[in-house]
PDB file of C-alpha atoms in Angstrom:
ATOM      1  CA  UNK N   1     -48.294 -19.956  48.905  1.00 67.00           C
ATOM      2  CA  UNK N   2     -51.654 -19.591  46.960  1.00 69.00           C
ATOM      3  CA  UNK N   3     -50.108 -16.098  44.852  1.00 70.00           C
ATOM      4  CA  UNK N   4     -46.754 -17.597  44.665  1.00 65.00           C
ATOM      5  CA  UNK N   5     -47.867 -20.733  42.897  1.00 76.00           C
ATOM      6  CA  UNK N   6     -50.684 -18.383  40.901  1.00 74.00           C
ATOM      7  CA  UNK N   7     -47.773 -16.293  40.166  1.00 69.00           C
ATOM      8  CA  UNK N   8     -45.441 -19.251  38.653  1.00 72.00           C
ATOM      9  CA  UNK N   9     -48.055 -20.236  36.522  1.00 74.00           C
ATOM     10  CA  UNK N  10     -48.421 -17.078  35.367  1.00 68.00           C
ATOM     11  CA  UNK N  11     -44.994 -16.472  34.659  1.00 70.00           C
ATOM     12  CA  UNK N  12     -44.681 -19.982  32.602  1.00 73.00           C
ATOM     13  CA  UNK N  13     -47.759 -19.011  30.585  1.00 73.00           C
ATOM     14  CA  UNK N  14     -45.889 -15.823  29.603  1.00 68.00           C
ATOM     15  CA  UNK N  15     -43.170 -17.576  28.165  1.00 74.00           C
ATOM     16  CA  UNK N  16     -44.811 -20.150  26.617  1.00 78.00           C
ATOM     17  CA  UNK N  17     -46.472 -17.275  24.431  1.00 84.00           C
ATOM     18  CA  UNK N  18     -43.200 -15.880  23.822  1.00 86.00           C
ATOM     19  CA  UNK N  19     -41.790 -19.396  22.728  1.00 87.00           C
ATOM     20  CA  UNK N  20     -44.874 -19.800  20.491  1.00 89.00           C
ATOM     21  CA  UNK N  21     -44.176 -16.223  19.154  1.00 91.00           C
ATOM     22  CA  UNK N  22     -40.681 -16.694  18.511  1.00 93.00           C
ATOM     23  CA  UNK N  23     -41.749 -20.250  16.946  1.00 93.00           C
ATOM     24  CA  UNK N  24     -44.152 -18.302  14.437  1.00 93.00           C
ATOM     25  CA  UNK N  25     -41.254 -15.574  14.036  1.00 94.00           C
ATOM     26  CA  UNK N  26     -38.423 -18.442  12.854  1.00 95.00           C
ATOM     27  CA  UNK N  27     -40.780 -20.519  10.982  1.00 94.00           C
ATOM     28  CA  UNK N  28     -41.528 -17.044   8.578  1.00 93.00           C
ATOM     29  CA  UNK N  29     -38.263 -15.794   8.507  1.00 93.00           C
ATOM     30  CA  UNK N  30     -37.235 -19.413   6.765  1.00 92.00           C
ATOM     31  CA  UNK N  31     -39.905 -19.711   3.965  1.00 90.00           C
ATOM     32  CA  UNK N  32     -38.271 -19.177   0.592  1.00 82.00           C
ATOM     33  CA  UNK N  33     -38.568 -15.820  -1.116  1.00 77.00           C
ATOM     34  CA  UNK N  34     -41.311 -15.340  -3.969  1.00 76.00           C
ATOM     35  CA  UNK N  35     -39.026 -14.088  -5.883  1.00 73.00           C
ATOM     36  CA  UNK N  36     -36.243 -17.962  -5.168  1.00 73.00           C
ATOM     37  CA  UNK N  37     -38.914 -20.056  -6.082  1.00 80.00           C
ATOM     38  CA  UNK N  38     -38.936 -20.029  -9.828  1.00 84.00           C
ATOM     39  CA  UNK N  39     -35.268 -20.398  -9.479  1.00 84.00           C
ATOM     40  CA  UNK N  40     -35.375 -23.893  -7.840  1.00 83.00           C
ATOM     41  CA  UNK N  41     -38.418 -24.927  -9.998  1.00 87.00           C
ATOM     42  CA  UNK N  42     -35.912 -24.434 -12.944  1.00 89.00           C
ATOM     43  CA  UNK N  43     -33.482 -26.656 -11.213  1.00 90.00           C
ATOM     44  CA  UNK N  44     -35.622 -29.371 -10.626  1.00 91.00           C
ATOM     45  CA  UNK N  45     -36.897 -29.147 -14.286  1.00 93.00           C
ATOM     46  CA  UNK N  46     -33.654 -29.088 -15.488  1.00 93.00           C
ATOM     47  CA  UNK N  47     -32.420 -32.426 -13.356  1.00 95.00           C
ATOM     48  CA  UNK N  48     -35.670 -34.042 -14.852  1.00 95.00           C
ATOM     49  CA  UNK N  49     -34.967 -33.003 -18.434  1.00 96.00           C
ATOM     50  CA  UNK N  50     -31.271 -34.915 -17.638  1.00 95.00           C
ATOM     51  CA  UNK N  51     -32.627 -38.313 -15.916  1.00 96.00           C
ATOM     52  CA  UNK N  52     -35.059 -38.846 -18.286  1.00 97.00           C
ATOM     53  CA  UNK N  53     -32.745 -38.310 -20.889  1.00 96.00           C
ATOM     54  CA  UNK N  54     -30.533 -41.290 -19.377  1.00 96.00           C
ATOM     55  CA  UNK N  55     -32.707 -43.411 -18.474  1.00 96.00           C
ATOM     56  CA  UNK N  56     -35.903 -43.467 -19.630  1.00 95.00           C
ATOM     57  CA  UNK N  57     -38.777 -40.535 -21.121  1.00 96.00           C
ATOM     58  CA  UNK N  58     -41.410 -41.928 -18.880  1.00 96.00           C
ATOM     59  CA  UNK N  59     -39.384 -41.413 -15.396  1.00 97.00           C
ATOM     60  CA  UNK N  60     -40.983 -39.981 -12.610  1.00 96.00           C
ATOM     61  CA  UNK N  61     -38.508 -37.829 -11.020  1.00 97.00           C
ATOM     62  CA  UNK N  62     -40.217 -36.329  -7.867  1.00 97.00           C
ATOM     63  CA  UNK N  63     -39.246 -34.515  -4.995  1.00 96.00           C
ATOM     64  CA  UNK N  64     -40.357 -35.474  -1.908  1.00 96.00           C
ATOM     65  CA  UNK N  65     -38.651 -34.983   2.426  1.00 94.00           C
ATOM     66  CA  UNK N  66     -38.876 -31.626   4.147  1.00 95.00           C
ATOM     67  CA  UNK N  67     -38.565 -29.372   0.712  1.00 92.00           C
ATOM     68  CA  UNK N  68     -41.779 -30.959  -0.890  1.00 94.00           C
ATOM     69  CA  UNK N  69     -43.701 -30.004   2.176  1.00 95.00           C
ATOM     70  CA  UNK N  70     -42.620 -27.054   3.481  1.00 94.00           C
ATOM     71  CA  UNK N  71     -40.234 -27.966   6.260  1.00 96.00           C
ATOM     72  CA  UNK N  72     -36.632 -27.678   5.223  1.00 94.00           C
ATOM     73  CA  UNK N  73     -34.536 -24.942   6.186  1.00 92.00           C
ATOM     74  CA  UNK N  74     -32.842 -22.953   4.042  1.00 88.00           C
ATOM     75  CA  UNK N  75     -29.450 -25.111   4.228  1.00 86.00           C
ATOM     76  CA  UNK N  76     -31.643 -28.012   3.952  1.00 90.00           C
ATOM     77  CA  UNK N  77     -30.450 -30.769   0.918  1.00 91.00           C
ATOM     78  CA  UNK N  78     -33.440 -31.425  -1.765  1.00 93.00           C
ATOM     79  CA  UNK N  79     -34.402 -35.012  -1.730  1.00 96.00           C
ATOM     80  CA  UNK N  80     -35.703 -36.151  -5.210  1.00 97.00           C
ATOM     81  CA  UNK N  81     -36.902 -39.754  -6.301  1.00 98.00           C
ATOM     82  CA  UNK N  82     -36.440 -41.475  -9.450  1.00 98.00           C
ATOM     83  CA  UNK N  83     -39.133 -44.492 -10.333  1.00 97.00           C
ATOM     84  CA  UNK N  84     -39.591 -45.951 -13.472  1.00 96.00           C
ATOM     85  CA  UNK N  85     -40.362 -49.753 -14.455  1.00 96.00           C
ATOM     86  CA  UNK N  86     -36.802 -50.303 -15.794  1.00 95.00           C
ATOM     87  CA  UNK N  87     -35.460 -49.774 -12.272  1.00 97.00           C
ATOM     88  CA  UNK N  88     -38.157 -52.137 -10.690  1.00 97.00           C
ATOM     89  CA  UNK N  89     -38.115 -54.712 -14.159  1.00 96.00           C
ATOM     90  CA  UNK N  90     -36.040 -57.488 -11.780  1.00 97.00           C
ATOM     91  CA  UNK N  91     -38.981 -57.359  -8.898  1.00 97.00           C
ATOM     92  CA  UNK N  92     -41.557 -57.282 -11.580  1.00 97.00           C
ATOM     93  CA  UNK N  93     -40.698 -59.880 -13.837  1.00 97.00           C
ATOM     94  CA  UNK N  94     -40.447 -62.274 -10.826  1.00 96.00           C
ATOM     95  CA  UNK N  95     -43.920 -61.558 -10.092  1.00 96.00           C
ATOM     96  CA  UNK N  96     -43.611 -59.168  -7.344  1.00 96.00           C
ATOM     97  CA  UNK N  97     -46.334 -57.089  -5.767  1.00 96.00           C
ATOM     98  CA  UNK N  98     -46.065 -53.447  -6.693  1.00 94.00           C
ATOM     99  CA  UNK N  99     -47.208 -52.610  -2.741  1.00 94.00           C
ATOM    100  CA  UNK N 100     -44.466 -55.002  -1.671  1.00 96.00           C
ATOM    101  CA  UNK N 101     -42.545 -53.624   1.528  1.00 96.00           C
ATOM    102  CA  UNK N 102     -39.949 -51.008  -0.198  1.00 97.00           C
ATOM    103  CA  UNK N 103     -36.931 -53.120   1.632  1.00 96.00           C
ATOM    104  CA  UNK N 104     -38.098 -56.333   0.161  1.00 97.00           C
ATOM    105  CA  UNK N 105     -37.978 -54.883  -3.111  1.00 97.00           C
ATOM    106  CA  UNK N 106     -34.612 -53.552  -2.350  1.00 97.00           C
ATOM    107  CA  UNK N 107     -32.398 -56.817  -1.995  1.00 96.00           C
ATOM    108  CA  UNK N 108     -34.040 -57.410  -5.614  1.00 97.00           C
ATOM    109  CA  UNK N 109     -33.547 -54.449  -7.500  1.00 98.00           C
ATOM    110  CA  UNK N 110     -30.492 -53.384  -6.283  1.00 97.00           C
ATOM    111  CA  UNK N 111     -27.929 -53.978  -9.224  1.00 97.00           C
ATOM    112  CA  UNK N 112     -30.789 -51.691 -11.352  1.00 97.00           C
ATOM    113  CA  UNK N 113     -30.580 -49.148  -8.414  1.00 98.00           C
ATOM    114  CA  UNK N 114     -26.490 -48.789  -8.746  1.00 97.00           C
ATOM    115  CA  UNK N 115     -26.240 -48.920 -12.377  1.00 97.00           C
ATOM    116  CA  UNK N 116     -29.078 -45.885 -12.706  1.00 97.00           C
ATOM    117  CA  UNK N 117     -27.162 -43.748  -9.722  1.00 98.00           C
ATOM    118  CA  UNK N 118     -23.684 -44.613 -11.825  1.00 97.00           C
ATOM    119  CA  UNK N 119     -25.566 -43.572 -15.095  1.00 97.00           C
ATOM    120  CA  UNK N 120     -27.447 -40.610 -14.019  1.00 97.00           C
ATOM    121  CA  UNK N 121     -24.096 -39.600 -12.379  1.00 98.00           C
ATOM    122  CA  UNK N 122     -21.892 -39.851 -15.079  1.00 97.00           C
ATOM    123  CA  UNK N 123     -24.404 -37.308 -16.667  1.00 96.00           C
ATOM    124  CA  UNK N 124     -24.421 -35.167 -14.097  1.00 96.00           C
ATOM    125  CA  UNK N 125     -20.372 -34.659 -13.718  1.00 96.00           C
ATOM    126  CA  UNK N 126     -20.539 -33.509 -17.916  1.00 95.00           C
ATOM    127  CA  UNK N 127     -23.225 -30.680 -16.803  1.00 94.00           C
ATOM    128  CA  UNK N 128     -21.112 -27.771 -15.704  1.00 92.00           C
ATOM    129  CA  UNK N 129     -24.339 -26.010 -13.567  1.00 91.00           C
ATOM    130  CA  UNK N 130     -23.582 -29.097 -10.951  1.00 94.00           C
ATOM    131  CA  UNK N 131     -20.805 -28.978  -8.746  1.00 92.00           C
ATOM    132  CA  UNK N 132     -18.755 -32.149  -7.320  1.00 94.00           C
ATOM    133  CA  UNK N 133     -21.197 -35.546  -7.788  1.00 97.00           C
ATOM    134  CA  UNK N 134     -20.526 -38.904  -6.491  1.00 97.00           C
ATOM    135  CA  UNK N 135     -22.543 -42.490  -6.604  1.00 98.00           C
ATOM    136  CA  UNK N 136     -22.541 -43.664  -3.410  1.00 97.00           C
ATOM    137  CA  UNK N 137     -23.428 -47.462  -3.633  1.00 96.00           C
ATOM    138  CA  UNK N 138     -21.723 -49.267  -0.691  1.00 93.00           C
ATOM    139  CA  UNK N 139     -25.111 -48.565   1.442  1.00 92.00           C
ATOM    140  CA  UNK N 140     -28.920 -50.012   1.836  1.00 93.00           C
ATOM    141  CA  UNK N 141     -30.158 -47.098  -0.883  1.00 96.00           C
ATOM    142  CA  UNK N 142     -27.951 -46.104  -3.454  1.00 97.00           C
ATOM    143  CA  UNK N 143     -27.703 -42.623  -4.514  1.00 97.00           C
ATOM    144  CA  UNK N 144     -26.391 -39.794  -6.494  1.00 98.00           C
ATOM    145  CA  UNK N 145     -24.662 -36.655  -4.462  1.00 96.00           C
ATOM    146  CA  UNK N 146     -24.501 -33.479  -6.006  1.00 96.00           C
ATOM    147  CA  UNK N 147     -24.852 -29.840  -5.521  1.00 94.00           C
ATOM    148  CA  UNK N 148     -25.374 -26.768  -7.659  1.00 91.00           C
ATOM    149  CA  UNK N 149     -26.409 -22.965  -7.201  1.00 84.00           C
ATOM    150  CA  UNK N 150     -29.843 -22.403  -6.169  1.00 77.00           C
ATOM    151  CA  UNK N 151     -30.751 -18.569  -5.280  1.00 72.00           C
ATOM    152  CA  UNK N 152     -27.059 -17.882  -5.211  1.00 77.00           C
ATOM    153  CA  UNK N 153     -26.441 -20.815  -2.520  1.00 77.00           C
ATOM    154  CA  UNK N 154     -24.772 -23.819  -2.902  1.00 84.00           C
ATOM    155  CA  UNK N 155     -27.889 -26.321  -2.564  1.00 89.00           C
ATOM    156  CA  UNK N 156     -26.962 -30.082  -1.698  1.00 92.00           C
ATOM    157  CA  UNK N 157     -28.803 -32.613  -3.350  1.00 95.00           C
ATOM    158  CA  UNK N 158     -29.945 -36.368  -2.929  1.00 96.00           C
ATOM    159  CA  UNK N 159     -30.684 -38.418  -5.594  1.00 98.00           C
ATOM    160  CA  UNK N 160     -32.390 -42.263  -5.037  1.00 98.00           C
ATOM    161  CA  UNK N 161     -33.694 -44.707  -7.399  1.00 98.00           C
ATOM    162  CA  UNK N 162     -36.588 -47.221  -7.411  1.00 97.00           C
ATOM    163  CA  UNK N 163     -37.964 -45.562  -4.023  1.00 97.00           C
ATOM    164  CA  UNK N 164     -41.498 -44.864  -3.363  1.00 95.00           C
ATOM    165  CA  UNK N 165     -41.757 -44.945   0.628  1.00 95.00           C
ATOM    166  CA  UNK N 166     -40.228 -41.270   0.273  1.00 95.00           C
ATOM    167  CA  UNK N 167     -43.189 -40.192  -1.536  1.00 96.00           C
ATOM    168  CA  UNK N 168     -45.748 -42.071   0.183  1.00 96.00           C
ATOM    169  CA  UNK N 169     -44.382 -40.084   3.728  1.00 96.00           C
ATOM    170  CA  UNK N 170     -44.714 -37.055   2.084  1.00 96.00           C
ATOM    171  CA  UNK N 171     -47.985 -37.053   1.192  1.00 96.00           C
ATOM    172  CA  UNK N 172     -48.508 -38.389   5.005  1.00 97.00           C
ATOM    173  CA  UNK N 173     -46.890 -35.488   6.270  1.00 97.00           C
ATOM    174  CA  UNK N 174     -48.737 -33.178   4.350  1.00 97.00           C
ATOM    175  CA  UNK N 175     -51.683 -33.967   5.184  1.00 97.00           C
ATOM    176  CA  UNK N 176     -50.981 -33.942   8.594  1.00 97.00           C
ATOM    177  CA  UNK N 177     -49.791 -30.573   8.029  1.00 96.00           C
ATOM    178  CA  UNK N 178     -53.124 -29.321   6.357  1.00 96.00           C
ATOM    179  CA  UNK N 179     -55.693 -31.182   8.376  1.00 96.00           C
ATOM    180  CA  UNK N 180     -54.587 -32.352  11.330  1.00 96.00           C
ATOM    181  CA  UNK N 181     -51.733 -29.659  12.862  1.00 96.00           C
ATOM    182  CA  UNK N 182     -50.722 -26.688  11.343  1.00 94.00           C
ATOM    183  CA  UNK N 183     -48.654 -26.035  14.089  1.00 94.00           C
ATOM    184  CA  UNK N 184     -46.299 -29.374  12.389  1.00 96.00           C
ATOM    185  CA  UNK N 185     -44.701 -26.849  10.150  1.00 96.00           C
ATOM    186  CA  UNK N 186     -43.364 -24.369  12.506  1.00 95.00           C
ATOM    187  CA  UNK N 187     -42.147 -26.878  15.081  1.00 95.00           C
ATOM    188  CA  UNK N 188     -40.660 -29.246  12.944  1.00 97.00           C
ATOM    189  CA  UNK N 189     -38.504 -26.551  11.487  1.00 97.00           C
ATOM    190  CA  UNK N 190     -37.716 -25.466  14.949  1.00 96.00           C
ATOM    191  CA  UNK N 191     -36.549 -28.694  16.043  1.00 97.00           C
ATOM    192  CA  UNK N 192     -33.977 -29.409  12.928  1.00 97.00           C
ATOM    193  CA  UNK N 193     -32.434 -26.046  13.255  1.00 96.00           C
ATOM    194  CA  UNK N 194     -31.790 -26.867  17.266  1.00 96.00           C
ATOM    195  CA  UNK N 195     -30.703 -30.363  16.118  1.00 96.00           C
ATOM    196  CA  UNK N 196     -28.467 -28.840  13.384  1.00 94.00           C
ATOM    197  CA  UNK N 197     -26.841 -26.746  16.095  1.00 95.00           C
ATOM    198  CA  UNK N 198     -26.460 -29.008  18.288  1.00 95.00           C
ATOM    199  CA  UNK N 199     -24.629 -31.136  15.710  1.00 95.00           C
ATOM    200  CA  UNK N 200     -27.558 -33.837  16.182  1.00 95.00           C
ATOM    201  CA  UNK N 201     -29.351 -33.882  12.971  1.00 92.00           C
ATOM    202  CA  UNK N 202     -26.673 -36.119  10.709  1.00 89.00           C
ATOM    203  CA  UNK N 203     -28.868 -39.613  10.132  1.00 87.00           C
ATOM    204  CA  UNK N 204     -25.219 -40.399   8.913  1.00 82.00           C
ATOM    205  CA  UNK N 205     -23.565 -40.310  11.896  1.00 89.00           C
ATOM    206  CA  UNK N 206     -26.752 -41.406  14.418  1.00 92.00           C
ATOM    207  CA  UNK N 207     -28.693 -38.175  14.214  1.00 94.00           C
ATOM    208  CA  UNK N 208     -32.274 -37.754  13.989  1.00 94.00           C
ATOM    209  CA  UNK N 209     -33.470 -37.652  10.600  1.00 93.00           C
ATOM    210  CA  UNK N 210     -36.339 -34.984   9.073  1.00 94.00           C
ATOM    211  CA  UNK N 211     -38.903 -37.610   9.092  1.00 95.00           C
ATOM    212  CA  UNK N 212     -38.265 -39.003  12.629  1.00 96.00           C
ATOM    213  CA  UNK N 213     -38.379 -35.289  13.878  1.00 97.00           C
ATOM    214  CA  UNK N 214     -41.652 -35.329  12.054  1.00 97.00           C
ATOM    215  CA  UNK N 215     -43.170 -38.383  13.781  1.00 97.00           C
ATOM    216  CA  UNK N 216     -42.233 -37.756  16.877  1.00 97.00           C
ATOM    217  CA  UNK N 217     -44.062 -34.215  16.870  1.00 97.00           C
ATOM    218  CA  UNK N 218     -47.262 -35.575  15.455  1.00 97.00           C
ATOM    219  CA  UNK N 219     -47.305 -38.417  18.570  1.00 97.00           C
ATOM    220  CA  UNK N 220     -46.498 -35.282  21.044  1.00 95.00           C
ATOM    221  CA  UNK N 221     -49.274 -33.080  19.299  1.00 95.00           C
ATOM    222  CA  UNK N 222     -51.692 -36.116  19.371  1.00 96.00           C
ATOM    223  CA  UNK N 223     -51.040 -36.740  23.114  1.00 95.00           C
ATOM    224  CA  UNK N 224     -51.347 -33.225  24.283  1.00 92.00           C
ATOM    225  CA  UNK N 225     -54.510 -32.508  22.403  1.00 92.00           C
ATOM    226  CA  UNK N 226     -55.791 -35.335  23.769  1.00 93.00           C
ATOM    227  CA  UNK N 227     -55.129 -34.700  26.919  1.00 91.00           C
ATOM    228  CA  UNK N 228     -56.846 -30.987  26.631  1.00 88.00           C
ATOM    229  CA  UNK N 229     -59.900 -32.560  25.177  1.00 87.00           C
ATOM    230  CA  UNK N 230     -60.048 -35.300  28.541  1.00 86.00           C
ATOM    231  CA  UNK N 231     -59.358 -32.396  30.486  1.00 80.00           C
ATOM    232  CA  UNK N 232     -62.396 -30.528  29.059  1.00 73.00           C
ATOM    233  CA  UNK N 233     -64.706 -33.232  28.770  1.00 69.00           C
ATOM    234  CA  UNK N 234     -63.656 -34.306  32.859  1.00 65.00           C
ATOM    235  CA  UNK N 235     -64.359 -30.594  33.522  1.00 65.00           C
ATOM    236  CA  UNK N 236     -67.544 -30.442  32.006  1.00 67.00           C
ATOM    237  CA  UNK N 237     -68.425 -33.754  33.614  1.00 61.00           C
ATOM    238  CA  UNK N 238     -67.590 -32.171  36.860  1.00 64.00           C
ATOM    239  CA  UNK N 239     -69.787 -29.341  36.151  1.00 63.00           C
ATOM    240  CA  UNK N 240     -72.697 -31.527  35.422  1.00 62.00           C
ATOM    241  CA  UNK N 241     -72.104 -33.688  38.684  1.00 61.00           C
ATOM    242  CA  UNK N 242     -72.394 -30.757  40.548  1.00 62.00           C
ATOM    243  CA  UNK N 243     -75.321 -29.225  38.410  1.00 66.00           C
ATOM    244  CA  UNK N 244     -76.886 -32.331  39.453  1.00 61.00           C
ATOM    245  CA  UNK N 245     -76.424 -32.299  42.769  1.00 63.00           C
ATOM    246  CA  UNK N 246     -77.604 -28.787  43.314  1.00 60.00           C
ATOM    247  CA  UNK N 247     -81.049 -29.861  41.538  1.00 60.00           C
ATOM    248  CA  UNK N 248     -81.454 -32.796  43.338  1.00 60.00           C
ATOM    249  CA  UNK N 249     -80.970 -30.390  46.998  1.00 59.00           C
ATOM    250  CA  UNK N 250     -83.945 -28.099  45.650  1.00 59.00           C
ATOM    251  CA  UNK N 251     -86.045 -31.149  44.772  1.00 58.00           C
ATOM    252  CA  UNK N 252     -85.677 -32.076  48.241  1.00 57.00           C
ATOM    253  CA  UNK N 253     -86.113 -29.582  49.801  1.00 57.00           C
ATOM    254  CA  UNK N 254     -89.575 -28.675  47.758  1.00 51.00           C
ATOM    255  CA  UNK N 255     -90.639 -32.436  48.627  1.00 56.00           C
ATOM    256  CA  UNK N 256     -89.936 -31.509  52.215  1.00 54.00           C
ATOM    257  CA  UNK N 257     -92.043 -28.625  52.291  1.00 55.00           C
TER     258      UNK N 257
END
């Protein structure tokens, strides 16, 4: 029973390295090609260049979700954010906290949001690089919906307004990528593309979202590192109770003799 269960545990150890492996193998086989990347920078200046032309020079126009830190997959939709006082003016002029909670702001600025996503998408339908666009503002964030050709595939793309919470979680995820767990990256990715197959990673329709994937890996990674480092630190207490014990035997028995 002893080499059976030694056995098992071998066995599961061997294809938990494999998993890993084939983890590392999926997560390099994904990362955009040197040679795509000035290709999407150009799109995203070129989307700039056209908001701030509409709405205002100043605009931030950032992009932020899974492409901005690494974890999107090469079907993946580019999330950008559009922020700018003019969107926020409403909120402001009322006397509103710029660190407000993003939903409170929401109910207040959300005529500005809809008439920048109709605006911005008006000039997007008179650009011929873009494919079909639509302003979708029957929901909690309005947004623009268009597409065009990046790295000779057709590249969804998500445009919001007045929305810094986006931002804010991915610089959060970012770091956790850098200094907390590098291994975020890889299983993140891993985990959309099994959700994607399993037709479970449409927030539309009740899926889990990039960000939730996110969170829920850096709670697992917390708990099992964690649990290693108790582990350890139990094992190393063991080894000093016993340490202990051993020299308090040979004091005894010296006393005794």
């Amino acid at each position: 029973d002893e080499a059976l269960t030694r056995m098992e545990d071998l066995t599961r150890k061997l294809r938990m390295t494999q998993l890993a492996r084939d983890i590392d193998i999926f997560d390099q086989t994904t990362l955009p090609e040197e040679e795509d990347v000035p290709d999407r920078r150009a799109t995203m200046r070129h989307i700039k260049s056209l908001v701030r032309r509409e709405l205002h020079g100043d605009a931030k126009v950032q992009v932020f979700g899974s492409s901005r830190v690494g974890t999107d997959l090469p079907t993946s939709d580019v999330d950008i954010a559009v922020n700018h006082d003019i969107i926020w003016k409403r909120w402001l002029d009322q006397g509103g906290d710029r660190n407000a909670p993003q939903d409170v702001v929401n109910e207040v600025i959300k005529p500005d949001m809809i008439h920048a996503a109709r605006k911005v998408a008006a000039a997007i339908r008179r650009d011929p690089k873009f494919g079909n666009t639509v302003a979708i503002t029957r929901c909690r964030v309005p947004l623009v919906r268009t597409s065009c050709e990046i790295n000779e595939l057709r590249t969804g793309i998500d445009i919001v307004f007045g929305q810094k919470n986006g931002i804010a979680a991915a610089k959060w995820t970012q770091h956790m990528i850098e200094s907390v767990h590098p291994e975020l990256r890889p299983l993140t990715k891993s985990v959309k593309a099994l959700l994607k197959q399993k037709g479970l990673g449409d927030v539309s329709r009740g899926g889990l979202g990039s960000h939730a994937v996110t969170c829920a890996l850096v709670c697992y990674l917390n708990h099992v590192k964690r649990q290693m480092k108790d582990g350890k630190e139990g094992k190393r207490g063991e080894k000093d109770g016993k340490r202990g014990e051993k020299e308090e035997k040979e004091d005894g028995e010296l006393d005794a003799e």
